[in-house]
Short mmCIF file of C-alpha atoms and ligand atoms in Angstrom, two decimals:
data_model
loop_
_atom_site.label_atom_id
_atom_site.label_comp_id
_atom_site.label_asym_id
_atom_site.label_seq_id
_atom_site.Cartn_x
_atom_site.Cartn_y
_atom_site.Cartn_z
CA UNK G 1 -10.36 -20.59 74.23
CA UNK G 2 -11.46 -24.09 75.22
CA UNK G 3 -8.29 -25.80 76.70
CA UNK G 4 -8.93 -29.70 75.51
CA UNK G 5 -7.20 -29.50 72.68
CA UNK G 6 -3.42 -30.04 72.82
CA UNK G 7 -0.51 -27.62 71.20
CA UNK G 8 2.94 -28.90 70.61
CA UNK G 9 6.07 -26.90 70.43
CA UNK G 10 4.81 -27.48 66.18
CA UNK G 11 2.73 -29.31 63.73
CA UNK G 12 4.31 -29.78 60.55
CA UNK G 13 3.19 -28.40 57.17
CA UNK G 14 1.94 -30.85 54.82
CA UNK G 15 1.04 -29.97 50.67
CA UNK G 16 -1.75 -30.45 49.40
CA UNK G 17 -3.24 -34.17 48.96
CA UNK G 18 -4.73 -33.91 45.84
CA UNK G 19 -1.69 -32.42 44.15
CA UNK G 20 0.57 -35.28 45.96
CA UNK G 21 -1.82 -37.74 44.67
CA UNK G 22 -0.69 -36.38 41.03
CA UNK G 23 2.38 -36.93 41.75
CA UNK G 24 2.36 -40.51 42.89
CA UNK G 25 0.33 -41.71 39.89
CA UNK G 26 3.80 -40.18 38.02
CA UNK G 27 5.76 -42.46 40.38
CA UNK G 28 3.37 -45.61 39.64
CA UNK G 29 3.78 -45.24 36.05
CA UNK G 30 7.42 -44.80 35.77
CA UNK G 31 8.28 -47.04 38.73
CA UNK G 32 11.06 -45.01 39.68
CA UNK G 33 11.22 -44.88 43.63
CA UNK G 34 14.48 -44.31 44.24
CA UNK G 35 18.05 -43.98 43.04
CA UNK G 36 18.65 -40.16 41.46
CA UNK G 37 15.32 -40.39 39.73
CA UNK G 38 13.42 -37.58 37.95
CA UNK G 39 11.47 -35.72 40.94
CA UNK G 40 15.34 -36.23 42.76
CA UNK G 41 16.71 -34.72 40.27
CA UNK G 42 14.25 -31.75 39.50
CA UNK G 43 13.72 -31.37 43.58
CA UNK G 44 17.45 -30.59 43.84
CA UNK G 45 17.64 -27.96 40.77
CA UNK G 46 14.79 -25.97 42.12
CA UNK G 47 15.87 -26.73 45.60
CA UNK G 48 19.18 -24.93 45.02
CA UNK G 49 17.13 -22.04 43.10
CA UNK G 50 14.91 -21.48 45.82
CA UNK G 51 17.80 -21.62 48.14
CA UNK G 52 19.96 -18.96 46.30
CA UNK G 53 22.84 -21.73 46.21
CA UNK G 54 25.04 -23.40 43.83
CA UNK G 55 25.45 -26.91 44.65
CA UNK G 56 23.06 -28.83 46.89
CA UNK G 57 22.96 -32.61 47.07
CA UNK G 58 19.36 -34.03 48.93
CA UNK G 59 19.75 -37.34 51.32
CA UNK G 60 17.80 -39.23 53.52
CA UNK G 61 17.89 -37.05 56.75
CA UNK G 62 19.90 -34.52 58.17
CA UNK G 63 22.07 -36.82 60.97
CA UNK G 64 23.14 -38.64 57.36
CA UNK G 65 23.83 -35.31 56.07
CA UNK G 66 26.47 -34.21 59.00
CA UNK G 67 28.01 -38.00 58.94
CA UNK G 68 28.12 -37.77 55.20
CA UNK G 69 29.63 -34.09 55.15
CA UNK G 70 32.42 -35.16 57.27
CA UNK G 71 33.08 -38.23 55.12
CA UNK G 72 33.49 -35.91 52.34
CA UNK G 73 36.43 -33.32 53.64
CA UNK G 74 37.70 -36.73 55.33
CA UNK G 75 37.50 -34.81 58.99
CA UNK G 76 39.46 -36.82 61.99
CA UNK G 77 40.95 -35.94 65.05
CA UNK G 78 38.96 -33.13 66.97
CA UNK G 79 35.88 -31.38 65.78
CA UNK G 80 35.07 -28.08 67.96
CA UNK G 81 31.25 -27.76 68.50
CA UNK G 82 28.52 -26.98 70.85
CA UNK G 83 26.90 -28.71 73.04
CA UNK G 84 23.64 -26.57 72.82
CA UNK G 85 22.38 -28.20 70.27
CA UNK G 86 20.58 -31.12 68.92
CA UNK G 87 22.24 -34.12 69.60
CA UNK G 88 22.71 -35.75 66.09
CA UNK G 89 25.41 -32.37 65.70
CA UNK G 90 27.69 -34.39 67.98
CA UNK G 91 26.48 -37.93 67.57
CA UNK G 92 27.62 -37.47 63.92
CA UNK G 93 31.09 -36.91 64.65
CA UNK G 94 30.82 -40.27 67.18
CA UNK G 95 30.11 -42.40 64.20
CA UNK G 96 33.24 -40.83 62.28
CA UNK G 97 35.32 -41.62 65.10
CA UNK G 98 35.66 -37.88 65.74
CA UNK G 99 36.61 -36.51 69.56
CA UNK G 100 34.04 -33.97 70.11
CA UNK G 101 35.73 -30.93 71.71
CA UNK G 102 33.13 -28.42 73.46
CA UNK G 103 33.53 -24.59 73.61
CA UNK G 104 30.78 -22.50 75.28
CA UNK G 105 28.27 -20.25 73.56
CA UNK G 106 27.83 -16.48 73.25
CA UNK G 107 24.73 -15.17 75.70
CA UNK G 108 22.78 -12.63 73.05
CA UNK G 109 22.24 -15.78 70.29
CA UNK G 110 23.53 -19.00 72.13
CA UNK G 111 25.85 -19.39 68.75
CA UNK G 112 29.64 -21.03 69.38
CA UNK G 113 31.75 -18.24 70.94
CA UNK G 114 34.33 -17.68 68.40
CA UNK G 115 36.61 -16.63 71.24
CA UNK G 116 36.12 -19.97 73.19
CA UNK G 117 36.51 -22.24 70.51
CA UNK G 118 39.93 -20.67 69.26
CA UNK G 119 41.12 -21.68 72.76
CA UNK G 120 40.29 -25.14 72.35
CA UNK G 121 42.30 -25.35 69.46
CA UNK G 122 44.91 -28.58 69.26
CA UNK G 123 47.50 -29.99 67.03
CA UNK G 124 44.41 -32.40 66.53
CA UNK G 125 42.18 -30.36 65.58
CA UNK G 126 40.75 -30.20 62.22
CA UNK G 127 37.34 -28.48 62.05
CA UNK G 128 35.39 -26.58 63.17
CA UNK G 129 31.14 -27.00 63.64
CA UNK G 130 29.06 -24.38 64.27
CA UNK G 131 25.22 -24.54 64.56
CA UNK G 132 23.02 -21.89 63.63
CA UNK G 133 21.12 -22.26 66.34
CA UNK G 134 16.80 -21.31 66.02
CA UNK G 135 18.41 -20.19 62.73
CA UNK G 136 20.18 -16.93 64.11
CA UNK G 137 23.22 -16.73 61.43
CA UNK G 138 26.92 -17.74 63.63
CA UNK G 139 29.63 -14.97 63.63
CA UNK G 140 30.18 -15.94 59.81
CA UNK G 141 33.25 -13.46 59.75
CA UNK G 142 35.32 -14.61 62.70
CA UNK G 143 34.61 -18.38 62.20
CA UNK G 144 36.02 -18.24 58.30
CA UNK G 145 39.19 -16.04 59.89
CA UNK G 146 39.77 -19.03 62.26
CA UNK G 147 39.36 -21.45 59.96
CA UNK G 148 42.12 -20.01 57.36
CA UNK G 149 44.50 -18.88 59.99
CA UNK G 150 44.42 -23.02 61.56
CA UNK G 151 43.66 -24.43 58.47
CA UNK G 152 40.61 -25.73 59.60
CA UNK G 153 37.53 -26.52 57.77
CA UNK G 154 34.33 -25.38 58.47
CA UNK G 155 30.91 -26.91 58.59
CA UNK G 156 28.09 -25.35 59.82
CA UNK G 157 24.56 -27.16 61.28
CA UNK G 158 22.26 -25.05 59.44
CA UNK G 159 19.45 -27.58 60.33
CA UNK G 160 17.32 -24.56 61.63
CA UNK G 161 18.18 -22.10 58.81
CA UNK G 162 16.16 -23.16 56.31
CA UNK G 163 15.69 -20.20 53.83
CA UNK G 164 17.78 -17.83 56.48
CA UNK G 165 19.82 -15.10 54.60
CA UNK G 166 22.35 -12.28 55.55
CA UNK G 167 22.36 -9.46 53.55
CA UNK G 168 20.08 -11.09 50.52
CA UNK G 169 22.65 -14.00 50.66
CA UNK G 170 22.09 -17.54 51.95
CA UNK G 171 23.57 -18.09 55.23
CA UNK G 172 24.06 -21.94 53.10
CA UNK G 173 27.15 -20.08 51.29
CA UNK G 174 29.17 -19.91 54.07
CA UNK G 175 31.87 -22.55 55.51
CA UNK G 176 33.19 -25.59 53.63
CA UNK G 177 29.61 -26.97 53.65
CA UNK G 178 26.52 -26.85 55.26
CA UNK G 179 23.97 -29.24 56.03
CA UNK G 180 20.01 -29.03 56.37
CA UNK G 181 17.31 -30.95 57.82
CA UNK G 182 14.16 -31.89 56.42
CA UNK G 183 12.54 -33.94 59.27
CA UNK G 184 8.86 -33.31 60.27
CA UNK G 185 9.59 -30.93 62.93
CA UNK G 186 11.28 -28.11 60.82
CA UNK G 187 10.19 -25.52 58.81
CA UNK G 188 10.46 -27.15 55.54
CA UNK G 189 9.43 -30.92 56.07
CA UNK G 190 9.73 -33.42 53.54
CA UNK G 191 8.81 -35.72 56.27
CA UNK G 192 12.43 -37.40 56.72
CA UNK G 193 15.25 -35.49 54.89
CA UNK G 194 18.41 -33.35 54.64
CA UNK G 195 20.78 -31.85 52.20
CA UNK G 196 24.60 -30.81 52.14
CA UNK G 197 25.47 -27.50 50.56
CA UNK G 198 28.89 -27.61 48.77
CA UNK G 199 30.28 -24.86 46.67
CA UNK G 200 31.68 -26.96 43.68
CA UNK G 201 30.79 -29.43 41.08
CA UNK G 202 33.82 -31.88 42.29
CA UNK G 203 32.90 -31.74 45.80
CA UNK G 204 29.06 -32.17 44.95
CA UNK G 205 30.08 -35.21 42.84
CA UNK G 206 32.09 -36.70 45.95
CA UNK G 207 28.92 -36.40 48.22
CA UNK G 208 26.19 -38.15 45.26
CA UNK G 209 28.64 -41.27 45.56
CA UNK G 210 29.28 -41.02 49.41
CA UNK G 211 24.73 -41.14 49.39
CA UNK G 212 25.13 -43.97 47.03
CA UNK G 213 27.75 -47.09 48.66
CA UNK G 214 30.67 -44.80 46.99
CA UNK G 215 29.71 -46.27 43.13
CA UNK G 216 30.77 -43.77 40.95
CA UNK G 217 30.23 -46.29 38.32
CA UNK G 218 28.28 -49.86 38.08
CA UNK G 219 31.60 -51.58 38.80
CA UNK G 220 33.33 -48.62 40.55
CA UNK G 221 33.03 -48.00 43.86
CA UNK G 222 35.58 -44.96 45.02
CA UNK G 223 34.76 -45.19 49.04
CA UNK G 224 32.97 -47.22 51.53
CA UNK G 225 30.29 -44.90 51.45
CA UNK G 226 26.23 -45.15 52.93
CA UNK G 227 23.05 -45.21 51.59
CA UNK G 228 21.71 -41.93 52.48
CA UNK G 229 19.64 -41.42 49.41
CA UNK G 230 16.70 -39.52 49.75
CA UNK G 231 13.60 -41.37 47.73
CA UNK G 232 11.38 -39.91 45.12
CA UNK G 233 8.48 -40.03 46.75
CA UNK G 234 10.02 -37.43 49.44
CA UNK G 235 11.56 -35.58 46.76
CA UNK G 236 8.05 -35.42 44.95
CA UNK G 237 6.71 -34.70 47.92
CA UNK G 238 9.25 -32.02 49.03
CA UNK G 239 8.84 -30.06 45.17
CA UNK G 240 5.06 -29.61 46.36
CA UNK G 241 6.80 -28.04 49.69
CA UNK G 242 8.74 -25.51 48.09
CA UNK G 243 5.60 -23.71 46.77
CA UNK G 244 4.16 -23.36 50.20
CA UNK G 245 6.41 -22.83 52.29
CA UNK G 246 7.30 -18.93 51.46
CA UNK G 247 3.51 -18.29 52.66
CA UNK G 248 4.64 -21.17 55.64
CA UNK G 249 7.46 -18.86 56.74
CA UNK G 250 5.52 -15.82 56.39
CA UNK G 251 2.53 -16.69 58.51
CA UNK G 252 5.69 -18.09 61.21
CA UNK G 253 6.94 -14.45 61.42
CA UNK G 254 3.16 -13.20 62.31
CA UNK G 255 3.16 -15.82 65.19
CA UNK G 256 6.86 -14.29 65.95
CA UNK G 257 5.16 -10.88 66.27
CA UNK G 258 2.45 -11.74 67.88
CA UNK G 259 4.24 -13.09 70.77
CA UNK G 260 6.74 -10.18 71.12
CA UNK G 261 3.50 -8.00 71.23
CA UNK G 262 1.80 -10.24 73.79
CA UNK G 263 5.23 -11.12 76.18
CA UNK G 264 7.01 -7.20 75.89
CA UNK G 265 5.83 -6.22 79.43
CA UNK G 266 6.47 -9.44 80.97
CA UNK G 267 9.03 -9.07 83.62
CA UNK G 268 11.51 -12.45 83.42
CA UNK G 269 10.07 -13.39 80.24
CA UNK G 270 13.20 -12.10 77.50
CA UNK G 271 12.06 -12.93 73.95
CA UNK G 272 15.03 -12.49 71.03
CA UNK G 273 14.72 -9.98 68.47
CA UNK G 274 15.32 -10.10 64.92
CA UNK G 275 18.77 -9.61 63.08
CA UNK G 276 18.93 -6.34 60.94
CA UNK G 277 19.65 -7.40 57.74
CA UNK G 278 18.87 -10.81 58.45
CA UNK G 279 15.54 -12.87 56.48
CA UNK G 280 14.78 -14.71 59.03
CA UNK G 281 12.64 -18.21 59.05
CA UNK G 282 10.92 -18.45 62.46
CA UNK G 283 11.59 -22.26 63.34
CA UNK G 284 11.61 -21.96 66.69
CA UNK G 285 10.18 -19.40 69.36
CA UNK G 286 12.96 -19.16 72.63
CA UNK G 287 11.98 -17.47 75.69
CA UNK G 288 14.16 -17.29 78.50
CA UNK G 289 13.01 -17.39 81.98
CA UNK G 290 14.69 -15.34 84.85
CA UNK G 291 13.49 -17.21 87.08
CA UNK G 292 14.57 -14.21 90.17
CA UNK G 293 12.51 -11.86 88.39
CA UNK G 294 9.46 -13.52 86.44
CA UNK G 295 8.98 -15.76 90.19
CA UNK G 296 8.75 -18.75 88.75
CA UNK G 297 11.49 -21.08 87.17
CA UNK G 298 11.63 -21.98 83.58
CA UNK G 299 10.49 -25.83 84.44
CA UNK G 300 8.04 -24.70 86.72
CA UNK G 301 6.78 -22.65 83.81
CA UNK G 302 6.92 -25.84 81.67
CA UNK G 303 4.92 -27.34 83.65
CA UNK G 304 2.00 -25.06 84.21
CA UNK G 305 1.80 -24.76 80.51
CA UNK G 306 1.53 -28.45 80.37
CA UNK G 307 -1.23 -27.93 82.90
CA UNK G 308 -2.75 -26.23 80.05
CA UNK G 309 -2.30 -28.93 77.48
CA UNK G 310 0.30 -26.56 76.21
CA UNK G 311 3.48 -28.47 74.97
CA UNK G 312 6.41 -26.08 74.96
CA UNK G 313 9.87 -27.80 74.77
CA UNK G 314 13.11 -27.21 76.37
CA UNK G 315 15.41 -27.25 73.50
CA UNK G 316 18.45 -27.40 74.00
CA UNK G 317 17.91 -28.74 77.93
CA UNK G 318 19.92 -31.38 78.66
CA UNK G 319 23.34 -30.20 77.21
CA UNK G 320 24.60 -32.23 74.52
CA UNK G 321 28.05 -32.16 76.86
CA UNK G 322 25.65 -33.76 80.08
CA UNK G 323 24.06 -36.91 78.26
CA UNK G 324 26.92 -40.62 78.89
CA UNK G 325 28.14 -40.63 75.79
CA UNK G 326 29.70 -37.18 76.14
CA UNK G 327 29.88 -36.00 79.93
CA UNK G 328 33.45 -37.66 80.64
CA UNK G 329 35.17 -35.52 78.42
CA UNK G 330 37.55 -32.95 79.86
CA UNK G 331 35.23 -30.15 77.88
CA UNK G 332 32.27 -31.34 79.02
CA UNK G 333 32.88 -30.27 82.43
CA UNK G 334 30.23 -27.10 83.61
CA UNK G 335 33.07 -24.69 84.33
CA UNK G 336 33.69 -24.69 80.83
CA UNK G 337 30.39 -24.03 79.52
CA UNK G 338 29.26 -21.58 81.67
CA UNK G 339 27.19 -19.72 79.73
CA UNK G 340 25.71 -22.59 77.88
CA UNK G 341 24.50 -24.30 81.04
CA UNK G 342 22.78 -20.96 82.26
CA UNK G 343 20.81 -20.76 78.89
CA UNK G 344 19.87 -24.37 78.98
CA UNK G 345 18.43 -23.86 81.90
CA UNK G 346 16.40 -20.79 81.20
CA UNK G 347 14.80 -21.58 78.11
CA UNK G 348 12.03 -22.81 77.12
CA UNK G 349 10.50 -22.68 72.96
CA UNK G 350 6.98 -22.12 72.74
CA UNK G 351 4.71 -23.50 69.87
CA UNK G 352 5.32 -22.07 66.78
CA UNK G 353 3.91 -23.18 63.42
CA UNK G 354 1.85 -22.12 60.32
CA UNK G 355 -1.75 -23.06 61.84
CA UNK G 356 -1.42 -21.58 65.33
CA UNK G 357 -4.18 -19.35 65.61
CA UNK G 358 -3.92 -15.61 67.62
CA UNK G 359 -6.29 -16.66 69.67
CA UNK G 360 -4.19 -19.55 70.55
CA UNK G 361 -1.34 -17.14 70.56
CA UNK G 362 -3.34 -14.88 73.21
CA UNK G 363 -4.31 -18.06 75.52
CA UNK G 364 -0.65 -19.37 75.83
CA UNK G 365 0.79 -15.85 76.28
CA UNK G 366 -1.79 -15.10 79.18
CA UNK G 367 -1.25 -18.11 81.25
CA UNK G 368 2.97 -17.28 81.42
CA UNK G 369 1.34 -13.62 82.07
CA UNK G 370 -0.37 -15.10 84.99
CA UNK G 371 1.94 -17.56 85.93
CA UNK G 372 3.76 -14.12 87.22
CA UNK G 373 4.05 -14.32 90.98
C1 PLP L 401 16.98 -31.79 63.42
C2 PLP L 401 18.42 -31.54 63.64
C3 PLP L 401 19.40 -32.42 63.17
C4 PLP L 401 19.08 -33.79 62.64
O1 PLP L 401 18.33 -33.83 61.52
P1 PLP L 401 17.48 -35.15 61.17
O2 PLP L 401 16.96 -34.83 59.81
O3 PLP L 401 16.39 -35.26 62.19
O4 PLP L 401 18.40 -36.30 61.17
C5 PLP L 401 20.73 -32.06 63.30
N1 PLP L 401 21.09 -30.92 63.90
C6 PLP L 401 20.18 -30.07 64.40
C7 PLP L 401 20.65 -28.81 65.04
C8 PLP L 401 18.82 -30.35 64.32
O5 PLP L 401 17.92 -29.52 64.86
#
């Protein structure tokens, strides 16, 4: 393997030109761009189809998704969430005027602790947000109980569980909604995008004019809503997606193998394992790094694969809880997040998408082989 050639942590998944290309004469004709046009409307039908849900509403991104989500149920107060995650999870409850509450993850699946966050339960707490985090499914069973004993809603993060189900259902039916991203970086790209999951008409309705200023009507306008509307030349764009990315997902779970294969004897090196019952979608590849066995630490693994031209990325390293916006909050402090911090510290998510090659598999595997002291 010659070693110019850089690999990121991914490389998104694009269709087909020439079929794009078909699409956008359609859009040049009609001169529809935006505004719940035709491919918008088709792209959500056979989104929801594909998905296995009911009610799905596409926007611009998946940040405007989580802001727009809590809009809808009208969330104040507290929110409980992680803070190994993303940081638009958090940041979206910041622009709702939301106090972000932190409870500390399990260690098999770095999910919310169920436990943890029904401590950090208040009079002022309202919801509840889990993140399915890599796209392992959240204890689904626990979270609803909490939820209808506090009367809490629920909404999960499911930016990473694109396609995930439990039991032949879509982790998207669980909670009061959850959202999806469709930026670049994730599994299914329609280069910027996101979608909330709802399980009735009414509440879909409330979401189409929350994307739209609030009209629900040209003179009508129910709440101060956004414009979160998701164009059609994404939507065109993201209908080409859906054929693809079944085969997308498919050649992701080869990579998955692969590397399970290639990293099993690797003192240090832990690799998760797939859920029983559980379709999974590959979007990311975690390692953790012990650093007292495997001899090196996790950054000093980071960087030797950079050494390589190898572009692994630390995700979720800094804690959401650690960055100035968030660290002077009484749950923010370490002692709290105990396990969180150790994870965030020992990970590290190796390059993972439909193009990798096993040879390129084999190369990246060998050098955290012999980067084994
Ligand atoms: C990507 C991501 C988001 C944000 O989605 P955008 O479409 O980039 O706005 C939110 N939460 C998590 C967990 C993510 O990974």
């Amino acid at each position: 393997m010659e070693e110019s050639k850089p690999i990121y942590v991914t490389q998104p998944a694009l269709p087909p030109l020439e079929e794009f290309t078909e699409y956008l004469k359609q859009i040049w004709e009609n001169k529809i761009l935006t505004n719940n046009g035709p491919f918008h409307r088709q792209f959500e039908k056979e989104l929801a189809e594909y998905l296995g849900v009911n009610y799905l509403s596409v926007l611009s991104n998946g940040t405007l998704a989580l802001i727009t989500a809590l809009q809808a149920l009208r969330i104040t107060g507290e929110v409980i969430t992680t803070p190994f995650s993303f940081v638009a999870t958090t940041h979206s409850l910041w622009w709702n005027n939301i106090k972000p509450v932190f409870a500390d993850i399990e260690p098999d699946f770095f999910n919310l602790d169920p436990d943890k966050v029904e401590a950090a339960i208040t009079p002022q707490t309202t919801a509840i947000m889990p993140v399915h985090v890599y796209g392992n499914p959240c204890n689904l069973e626990r979270f609803q109980q909490i939820a209808d004993t506090y009367g809490l809603k629920l909404i999960y993060d499911a930016a990473h569980a694109f396609g995930v189900k439990v039991d032949g259902q879509s982790l998207l039916n669980f909670g009061d909604l959850s959202i999806l991203s469709f930026h670049a970086t994730k599994v299914f790209n329609t280069i910027e995008g996101g979608a909330i999951i709802c399980h009735d008409e009414k509440m879909k309705q409330r979401i189409d004019y929350l994307k739209n200023f609030g009209f629900a009507g040209e003179t009508t306008v129910i709440a101060p809503g956004i414009n979160a509307k998701m164009n059609e030349l994404q939507a065109a764009y993201g209908l080409l997606q859906l054929k693809y990315v079944d085969d997308n997902i498919a050649k992701r779970k080869a990579i998955a193998d692969s590397y399970r294969v290639q990293l099993k004897n690797v003192a240090g090196i832990r690799c998760l394992s797939d859920i029983e019952d559980v379709h999974h979608a590959y979007s990311y590849f975690p390692v953790l790094v012990d650093s007292g066995i495997y001899g090196k630490t996790r950054d000093e693994l980071y960087e030797e694969l950079k050494k390589h031209n190898i572009f692994g990325r630390r995700y979720f390293y800094p804690l959401i809880s650690q960055f100035p916006t968030y660290r002077g909050l009484p749950s923010s402090k370490p002692e709290n997040l105990v396990v969180a911090e150790e994870v965030a510290d020992k990970v590290i998510c190796l390059p993972i998408y439909p193009t990798l090659s096993n040879d390129e598999i084999i190369f990246i595997s060998e050098i955290i082989k012999n980067g084994k002291c």
